[in-house]
């Protein structure tokens, strides 16, 4: 029952993984050769890479007694990579996966990872995307890297640099739920004591649900700039502002409406839900800009507008004012911040 | 002088890395957005992923006093990934790179890594290949993952499964030099005491030189099967044998001719050079099969022939006999073997 990866040969372990990997419709050659071959119907391939590290990006056991199962880590690996493709306005075509595993890793954890990765691909709405190949390594801690490819299907990509003064700023997807779920994991409140709202936040932290249909729809609807919120709204909006040489001004009432959804959990943890909305990243929602006259696509909510750079103000402001006590660039996730 | 990654913000570190990354000719959108965009001129993208882990795939300091510099690790990351594309008969178009870095990692090591990665791309003959994006994470040990894409430019890929009975088996590139270099690193012979032959082996271990021109040439010359030797000739030839449902029979005199090149180093280390030739992987040379009548492309050397499966014999034989004391599957590199 406690079979570990050290007790299997590499080929035996692969034989347990391969049947669990989702086979989509875009792979011309799947796992088993030196490389895979993916369809690139419009002559372009979108590509991104993302890594999760044990005890940095997830814990196998959290302070409140929650665990990150292999399924959860696989789901999150899929979600965060699919989200990067979504944020370009593209649809995912394939993933290649590198697993660095301590020798003590249970084989069941790895099988569960493959199940979660594949389940997320289908459940999040990317069934065309195949797991096309991968690599196994030994190491002292779990490190999971996924590279993902996508197709724009003839559309122009939606970059960070296209926001225009006068545009409206909109978001699509959950805001701050993953951050609230993380705070619960780090708290002393066990999962058994979760209210329904807490359980929802915890579930969305373990298995984020990025709005994968929304990226290509936004691209077709004339989005001028777009990115996925992986490091927090303020930080990522600041990146659009910098790339587009504009300022993004948020409407505090719209932010408050988002924060209100997290109020019950925030009160319980004595946290500020607005902080989760502004700095929580791993919901992998979209922040986009659209022309002012554009009717927003379904699922997008207006949260502000694109205005001119003002030397006295930060790249992202709220009701025209610098966000109190926190510059955009200093908030959100930084992998090496001490 | 001892600036570490923990003393820089992520964007400050990226600002030091980006200018060092090679920009090839195939990237439609490079680093800086949610994803990169790569040209896929024939409507297909070849893709592979490979990982190096500190103290598994390389040591920063070896027993004989050698060091693996950032440049070396970057070079090897490029070489082993470019080789996977080469082994399909394709040319590389782009890389995305994930670095997991301990907080104590010197910034200079990371800069050196980026320099080595880019230098190898150009020096190995893949100047069209761009470093198109990446990801930075913190962790307790260095883990470097590269995913690489390639283009077949209208050719059929050369798979492992196409070897036919009667074909000749050929190799292109160095055989066992990397293994000899590894043995030197693990020995007590300091680099200062290396003979020219030892220095060559050590250099090819630190910075392998896969024959990148040879893959597409072999594909055009009718290669029926091909792979890169990353886990050792016996093990990888066994994979061609299994995928093609044939046996590969090597000529001992041809193997001995390869081993002879390593004799001086082997004598010094009291090792068997034939073992290096048969089980050493990281030269990233090519093993290919060609029709018997085909004149081998430049650089390829015949080492045997493709024969029928024989239930009494292993998948790879030497002069028609099972290789003494070592089945193909049991030799070569296994990441989890205890």
Tab-separated table of N, CA and C in Angstrom, chain B residues 127-240:
chain	number	residue	atom	x	y	z
B	127	UNK	N	20.954	28.614	-34.169
B	127	UNK	CA	20.795	30.065	-33.922
B	127	UNK	C	19.379	30.571	-34.171
B	128	UNK	N	18.588	29.791	-34.910
B	128	UNK	CA	17.199	30.189	-35.146
B	128	UNK	C	16.341	30.066	-33.888
B	129	UNK	N	16.813	29.326	-32.896
B	129	UNK	CA	16.028	29.000	-31.693
B	129	UNK	C	16.089	30.137	-30.677
B	130	UNK	N	14.936	30.607	-30.242
B	130	UNK	CA	14.852	31.692	-29.264
B	130	UNK	C	14.588	31.154	-27.866
B	131	UNK	N	15.071	31.866	-26.870
B	131	UNK	CA	14.581	31.636	-25.518
B	131	UNK	C	13.388	32.574	-25.356
B	132	UNK	N	12.202	31.983	-25.361
B	132	UNK	CA	10.989	32.774	-25.566
B	132	UNK	C	10.256	33.120	-24.278
B	133	UNK	N	10.619	32.494	-23.174
B	133	UNK	CA	9.911	32.792	-21.939
B	133	UNK	C	10.384	31.894	-20.833
B	134	UNK	N	9.781	32.062	-19.658
B	134	UNK	CA	10.215	31.247	-18.538
B	134	UNK	C	9.439	31.504	-17.279
B	135	UNK	N	9.960	30.943	-16.208
B	135	UNK	CA	9.308	31.039	-14.906
B	135	UNK	C	10.394	30.942	-13.838
B	136	UNK	N	10.236	31.721	-12.770
B	136	UNK	CA	11.164	31.672	-11.640
B	136	UNK	C	10.427	31.207	-10.400
B	137	UNK	N	11.044	30.284	-9.658
B	137	UNK	CA	10.479	29.831	-8.391
B	137	UNK	C	11.592	29.748	-7.360
B	138	UNK	N	11.196	29.779	-6.096
B	138	UNK	CA	12.128	29.492	-5.015
B	138	UNK	C	12.023	28.032	-4.619
B	139	UNK	N	13.107	27.453	-4.131
B	139	UNK	CA	13.085	26.065	-3.678
B	139	UNK	C	14.337	25.784	-2.876
B	140	UNK	N	14.472	24.560	-2.382
B	140	UNK	CA	15.627	24.256	-1.542
B	140	UNK	C	16.809	23.741	-2.339
B	141	UNK	N	16.591	23.372	-3.594
B	141	UNK	CA	17.707	22.946	-4.443
B	141	UNK	C	17.453	23.457	-5.852
B	142	UNK	N	18.514	23.559	-6.629
B	142	UNK	CA	18.392	24.025	-8.010
B	142	UNK	C	17.687	22.971	-8.849
B	143	UNK	N	16.634	23.377	-9.533
B	143	UNK	CA	15.953	22.514	-10.505
B	143	UNK	C	15.761	23.350	-11.762
B	144	UNK	N	16.261	22.852	-12.867
B	144	UNK	CA	16.198	23.587	-14.130
B	144	UNK	C	15.408	22.753	-15.127
B	145	UNK	N	14.297	23.297	-15.585
B	145	UNK	CA	13.487	22.598	-16.579
B	145	UNK	C	13.397	23.451	-17.829
B	146	UNK	N	13.643	22.826	-18.955
B	146	UNK	CA	13.496	23.509	-20.235
B	146	UNK	C	12.516	22.716	-21.086
B	147	UNK	N	11.554	23.405	-21.656
B	147	UNK	CA	10.738	22.812	-22.716
B	147	UNK	C	11.183	23.448	-24.018
B	148	UNK	N	11.284	22.619	-25.040
B	148	UNK	CA	11.812	23.082	-26.320
B	148	UNK	C	10.825	22.724	-27.419
B	149	UNK	N	10.696	23.611	-28.388
B	149	UNK	CA	9.841	23.334	-29.537
B	149	UNK	C	10.700	23.250	-30.799
B	150	UNK	N	10.153	22.597	-31.793
B	150	UNK	CA	10.883	22.458	-33.039
B	150	UNK	C	9.954	22.369	-34.230
B	151	UNK	N	10.565	22.505	-35.399
B	151	UNK	CA	9.817	22.409	-36.649
B	151	UNK	C	10.397	21.305	-37.522
B	152	UNK	N	9.521	20.503	-38.088
B	152	UNK	CA	9.939	19.446	-39.009
B	152	UNK	C	10.078	19.968	-40.434
B	153	UNK	N	9.652	21.209	-40.663
B	153	UNK	CA	9.759	21.815	-42.002
B	153	UNK	C	9.258	20.890	-43.107
B	154	UNK	N	8.141	20.273	-42.846
B	154	UNK	CA	7.497	19.456	-43.866
B	154	UNK	C	7.942	18.004	-43.925
B	155	UNK	N	9.025	17.671	-43.219
B	155	UNK	CA	9.484	16.269	-43.200
B	155	UNK	C	8.602	15.417	-42.301
B	156	UNK	N	8.620	14.097	-42.541
B	156	UNK	CA	8.038	13.177	-41.568
B	156	UNK	C	8.995	13.047	-40.391
B	157	UNK	N	8.464	12.934	-39.167
B	157	UNK	CA	9.357	12.699	-38.030
B	157	UNK	C	9.962	11.298	-38.124
B	158	UNK	N	11.161	11.144	-37.568
B	158	UNK	CA	11.774	9.815	-37.493
B	158	UNK	C	11.500	9.266	-36.096
B	159	UNK	N	10.700	8.220	-36.032
B	159	UNK	CA	10.253	7.675	-34.748
B	159	UNK	C	11.158	6.531	-34.298
B	160	UNK	N	10.864	6.022	-33.112
B	160	UNK	CA	11.614	4.867	-32.611
B	160	UNK	C	11.102	3.565	-33.225
B	161	UNK	N	9.951	3.642	-33.813
B	161	UNK	CA	9.213	2.422	-34.156
B	161	UNK	C	9.414	1.970	-35.598
B	162	UNK	N	10.312	2.629	-36.348
B	162	UNK	CA	10.363	2.334	-37.776
B	162	UNK	C	11.478	1.401	-38.229
B	163	UNK	N	12.270	0.866	-37.294
B	163	UNK	CA	13.400	0.018	-37.707
B	163	UNK	C	12.883	-1.269	-38.343
B	164	UNK	N	13.508	-1.671	-39.444
B	164	UNK	CA	13.099	-2.855	-40.200
B	164	UNK	C	14.221	-3.892	-40.174
B	165	UNK	N	13.836	-5.168	-40.119
B	165	UNK	CA	14.834	-6.236	-40.191
B	165	UNK	C	15.636	-6.062	-41.479
B	166	UNK	N	16.944	-6.125	-41.346
B	166	UNK	CA	17.836	-5.910	-42.487
B	166	UNK	C	18.467	-4.537	-42.500
B	167	UNK	N	17.883	-3.570	-41.780
B	167	UNK	CA	18.474	-2.224	-41.706
B	167	UNK	C	19.856	-2.289	-41.063
B	168	UNK	N	20.661	-1.293	-41.358
B	168	UNK	CA	21.918	-1.111	-40.621
B	168	UNK	C	21.662	-0.152	-39.442
B	169	UNK	N	22.404	-0.363	-38.357
B	169	UNK	CA	22.329	0.511	-37.185
B	169	UNK	C	23.564	1.402	-37.194
B	170	UNK	N	23.362	2.687	-36.985
B	170	UNK	CA	24.497	3.612	-37.018
B	170	UNK	C	24.377	4.615	-35.879
B	171	UNK	N	25.504	5.144	-35.481
B	171	UNK	CA	25.522	6.211	-34.481
B	171	UNK	C	26.222	7.431	-35.055
B	172	UNK	N	25.866	8.586	-34.526
B	172	UNK	CA	26.522	9.835	-34.902
B	172	UNK	C	26.808	10.629	-33.636
B	173	UNK	N	28.057	10.959	-33.428
B	173	UNK	CA	28.421	11.757	-32.266
B	173	UNK	C	29.316	10.983	-31.319
B	174	UNK	N	29.665	11.622	-30.221
B	174	UNK	CA	30.583	11.032	-29.255
B	174	UNK	C	29.908	9.894	-28.486
B	175	UNK	N	30.669	8.862	-28.203
B	175	UNK	CA	30.147	7.703	-27.480
B	175	UNK	C	30.961	7.487	-26.204
B	176	UNK	N	30.372	7.741	-25.059
B	176	UNK	CA	31.029	7.433	-23.798
B	176	UNK	C	31.928	8.526	-23.254
B	177	UNK	N	32.097	9.602	-23.998
B	177	UNK	CA	32.964	10.689	-23.498
B	177	UNK	C	32.362	11.355	-22.258
B	178	UNK	N	31.071	11.584	-22.295
B	178	UNK	CA	30.426	12.220	-21.148
B	178	UNK	C	30.524	11.323	-19.916
B	179	UNK	N	30.325	10.016	-20.120
B	179	UNK	CA	30.439	9.074	-18.993
B	179	UNK	C	31.854	9.071	-18.434
B	180	UNK	N	32.847	9.134	-19.321
B	180	UNK	CA	34.237	9.193	-18.864
B	180	UNK	C	34.486	10.485	-18.084
B	181	UNK	N	33.909	11.586	-18.569
B	181	UNK	CA	34.064	12.858	-17.872
B	181	UNK	C	33.407	12.843	-16.505
B	182	UNK	N	32.258	12.189	-16.438
B	182	UNK	CA	31.574	12.051	-15.147
B	182	UNK	C	32.443	11.244	-14.185
B	183	UNK	N	33.008	10.138	-14.684
B	183	UNK	CA	33.864	9.293	-13.837
B	183	UNK	C	35.069	10.082	-13.334
B	184	UNK	N	35.603	10.949	-14.170
B	184	UNK	CA	36.722	11.799	-13.730
B	184	UNK	C	36.279	12.752	-12.624
B	185	UNK	N	35.097	13.346	-12.784
B	185	UNK	CA	34.588	14.266	-11.754
B	185	UNK	C	34.411	13.546	-10.420
B	186	UNK	N	33.998	12.282	-10.501
B	186	UNK	CA	33.761	11.509	-9.277
B	186	UNK	C	35.039	10.878	-8.722
B	187	UNK	N	36.137	11.058	-9.443
B	187	UNK	CA	37.403	10.426	-9.020
B	187	UNK	C	38.196	11.374	-8.125
B	188	UNK	N	39.415	10.956	-7.806
B	188	UNK	CA	40.294	11.827	-7.009
B	188	UNK	C	41.315	12.561	-7.884
B	189	UNK	N	41.160	12.465	-9.187
B	189	UNK	CA	42.116	13.128	-10.087
B	189	UNK	C	41.675	14.572	-10.336
B	190	UNK	N	42.412	15.549	-9.839
B	190	UNK	CA	41.970	16.935	-10.005
B	190	UNK	C	42.117	17.373	-11.467
B	191	UNK	N	41.345	18.348	-11.894
B	191	UNK	CA	41.441	18.830	-13.276
B	191	UNK	C	42.866	19.234	-13.653
B	192	UNK	N	43.624	19.714	-12.687
B	192	UNK	CA	44.982	20.165	-12.995
B	192	UNK	C	45.876	19.006	-13.440
B	193	UNK	N	45.495	17.774	-13.120
B	193	UNK	CA	46.292	16.609	-13.492
B	193	UNK	C	45.771	15.906	-14.741
B	194	UNK	N	44.796	16.511	-15.406
B	194	UNK	CA	44.215	15.866	-16.587
B	194	UNK	C	45.200	15.843	-17.752
B	195	UNK	N	45.253	14.708	-18.423
B	195	UNK	CA	45.911	14.646	-19.727
B	195	UNK	C	44.972	15.306	-20.745
B	196	UNK	N	45.462	15.575	-21.958
B	196	UNK	CA	44.550	16.148	-22.971
B	196	UNK	C	43.301	15.291	-23.198
B	197	UNK	N	43.467	13.968	-23.204
B	197	UNK	CA	42.301	13.101	-23.421
B	197	UNK	C	41.300	13.219	-22.271
B	198	UNK	N	41.825	13.296	-21.053
B	198	UNK	CA	40.941	13.463	-19.895
B	198	UNK	C	40.229	14.816	-19.951
B	199	UNK	N	40.986	15.835	-20.307
B	199	UNK	CA	40.389	17.173	-20.373
B	199	UNK	C	39.275	17.207	-21.413
B	200	UNK	N	39.472	16.465	-22.508
B	200	UNK	CA	38.428	16.419	-23.540
B	200	UNK	C	37.156	15.764	-22.990
B	201	UNK	N	37.343	14.647	-22.291
B	201	UNK	CA	36.180	13.958	-21.720
B	201	UNK	C	35.475	14.844	-20.691
B	202	UNK	N	36.276	15.499	-19.845
B	202	UNK	CA	35.674	16.372	-18.822
B	202	UNK	C	34.895	17.511	-19.470
B	203	UNK	N	35.462	18.060	-20.547
B	203	UNK	CA	34.800	19.175	-21.231
B	203	UNK	C	33.493	18.713	-21.878
B	204	UNK	N	33.505	17.506	-22.437
B	204	UNK	CA	32.298	17.007	-23.105
B	204	UNK	C	31.240	16.569	-22.103
B	205	UNK	N	31.659	16.251	-20.882
B	205	UNK	CA	30.676	16.008	-19.830
B	205	UNK	C	30.049	17.325	-19.377
B	206	UNK	N	30.887	18.344	-19.184
B	206	UNK	CA	30.386	19.637	-18.714
B	206	UNK	C	29.519	20.318	-19.780
B	207	UNK	N	29.966	20.196	-21.023
B	207	UNK	CA	29.288	20.905	-22.122
B	207	UNK	C	29.166	19.971	-23.321
B	208	UNK	N	28.154	19.097	-23.289
B	208	UNK	CA	28.018	18.124	-24.379
B	208	UNK	C	27.786	18.820	-25.718
B	209	UNK	N	28.208	18.134	-26.771
B	209	UNK	CA	28.107	18.685	-28.125
B	209	UNK	C	27.308	17.722	-29.000
B	210	UNK	N	25.980	17.722	-28.847
B	210	UNK	CA	25.173	16.832	-29.684
B	210	UNK	C	25.262	17.249	-31.150
B	211	UNK	N	25.201	16.274	-32.051
B	211	UNK	CA	25.353	16.561	-33.486
B	211	UNK	C	24.050	17.080	-34.089
B	212	UNK	N	23.800	18.378	-33.892
B	212	UNK	CA	22.475	18.908	-34.230
B	212	UNK	C	22.172	18.952	-35.718
B	213	UNK	N	23.202	19.008	-36.543
B	213	UNK	CA	22.911	19.023	-37.984
B	213	UNK	C	22.466	17.648	-38.463
B	214	UNK	N	22.868	16.618	-37.722
B	214	UNK	CA	22.723	15.254	-38.230
B	214	UNK	C	21.282	14.744	-38.230
B	215	UNK	N	20.461	15.214	-37.311
B	215	UNK	CA	19.097	14.693	-37.218
B	215	UNK	C	18.288	14.956	-38.482
B	216	UNK	N	18.166	16.219	-38.897
B	216	UNK	CA	17.418	16.487	-40.136
B	216	UNK	C	18.067	15.833	-41.362
B	217	UNK	N	19.408	15.763	-41.391
B	217	UNK	CA	20.076	15.104	-42.519
B	217	UNK	C	19.706	13.623	-42.551
B	218	UNK	N	19.703	12.976	-41.393
B	218	UNK	CA	19.328	11.562	-41.340
B	218	UNK	C	17.887	11.370	-41.802
B	219	UNK	N	17.020	12.287	-41.374
B	219	UNK	CA	15.614	12.190	-41.785
B	219	UNK	C	15.492	12.259	-43.307
B	220	UNK	N	16.241	13.186	-43.907
B	220	UNK	CA	16.197	13.326	-45.374
B	220	UNK	C	16.868	12.153	-46.073
B	221	UNK	N	17.783	11.478	-45.360
B	221	UNK	CA	18.526	10.356	-45.953
B	221	UNK	C	17.826	9.025	-45.740
B	222	UNK	N	16.599	9.064	-45.246
B	222	UNK	CA	15.831	7.827	-45.173
B	222	UNK	C	15.983	7.043	-43.884
B	223	UNK	N	16.467	7.683	-42.809
B	223	UNK	CA	16.543	6.971	-41.528
B	223	UNK	C	15.168	6.386	-41.209
B	224	UNK	N	15.138	5.122	-40.803
B	224	UNK	CA	13.869	4.458	-40.515
B	224	UNK	C	13.473	4.590	-39.047
B	225	UNK	N	14.471	4.738	-38.161
B	225	UNK	CA	14.224	4.975	-36.738
B	225	UNK	C	15.374	5.806	-36.204
B	226	UNK	N	15.109	6.567	-35.173
B	226	UNK	CA	16.186	7.395	-34.604
B	226	UNK	C	15.802	7.816	-33.197
B	227	UNK	N	16.812	7.892	-32.338
B	227	UNK	CA	16.612	8.553	-31.042
B	227	UNK	C	17.938	9.084	-30.548
B	228	UNK	N	17.861	9.971	-29.569
B	228	UNK	CA	19.110	10.454	-29.012
B	228	UNK	C	19.476	9.575	-27.826
B	229	UNK	N	20.764	9.369	-27.651
B	229	UNK	CA	21.239	8.480	-26.587
B	229	UNK	C	21.354	9.306	-25.317
B	230	UNK	N	20.304	9.320	-24.533
B	230	UNK	CA	20.340	10.103	-23.300
B	230	UNK	C	20.488	9.201	-22.080
B	231	UNK	N	20.141	7.937	-22.208
B	231	UNK	CA	20.229	7.019	-21.068
B	231	UNK	C	21.210	5.879	-21.305
B	232	UNK	N	22.002	5.947	-22.355
B	232	UNK	CA	22.964	4.891	-22.651
B	232	UNK	C	22.565	4.128	-23.903
B	233	UNK	N	23.573	3.739	-24.685
B	233	UNK	CA	23.312	3.087	-25.969
B	233	UNK	C	22.475	1.822	-25.817
B	234	UNK	N	22.850	0.950	-24.874
B	234	UNK	CA	22.105	-0.309	-24.742
B	234	UNK	C	20.649	-0.058	-24.386
B	235	UNK	N	20.458	0.826	-23.439
B	235	UNK	CA	19.104	1.100	-22.970
B	235	UNK	C	18.266	1.771	-24.067
B	236	UNK	N	18.864	2.743	-24.732
B	236	UNK	CA	18.099	3.473	-25.745
B	236	UNK	C	17.904	2.641	-27.010
B	237	UNK	N	18.932	1.867	-27.381
B	237	UNK	CA	18.758	0.953	-28.524
B	237	UNK	C	17.669	-0.067	-28.201
B	238	UNK	N	17.601	-0.470	-26.920
B	238	UNK	CA	16.540	-1.386	-26.507
B	238	UNK	C	15.161	-0.787	-26.711
B	239	UNK	N	15.078	0.525	-26.588
B	239	UNK	CA	13.786	1.196	-26.806
B	239	UNK	C	13.399	1.170	-28.285
B	240	UNK	N	14.383	1.379	-29.160
B	240	UNK	CA	14.087	1.248	-30.600
B	240	UNK	C	13.653	-0.186	-30.897
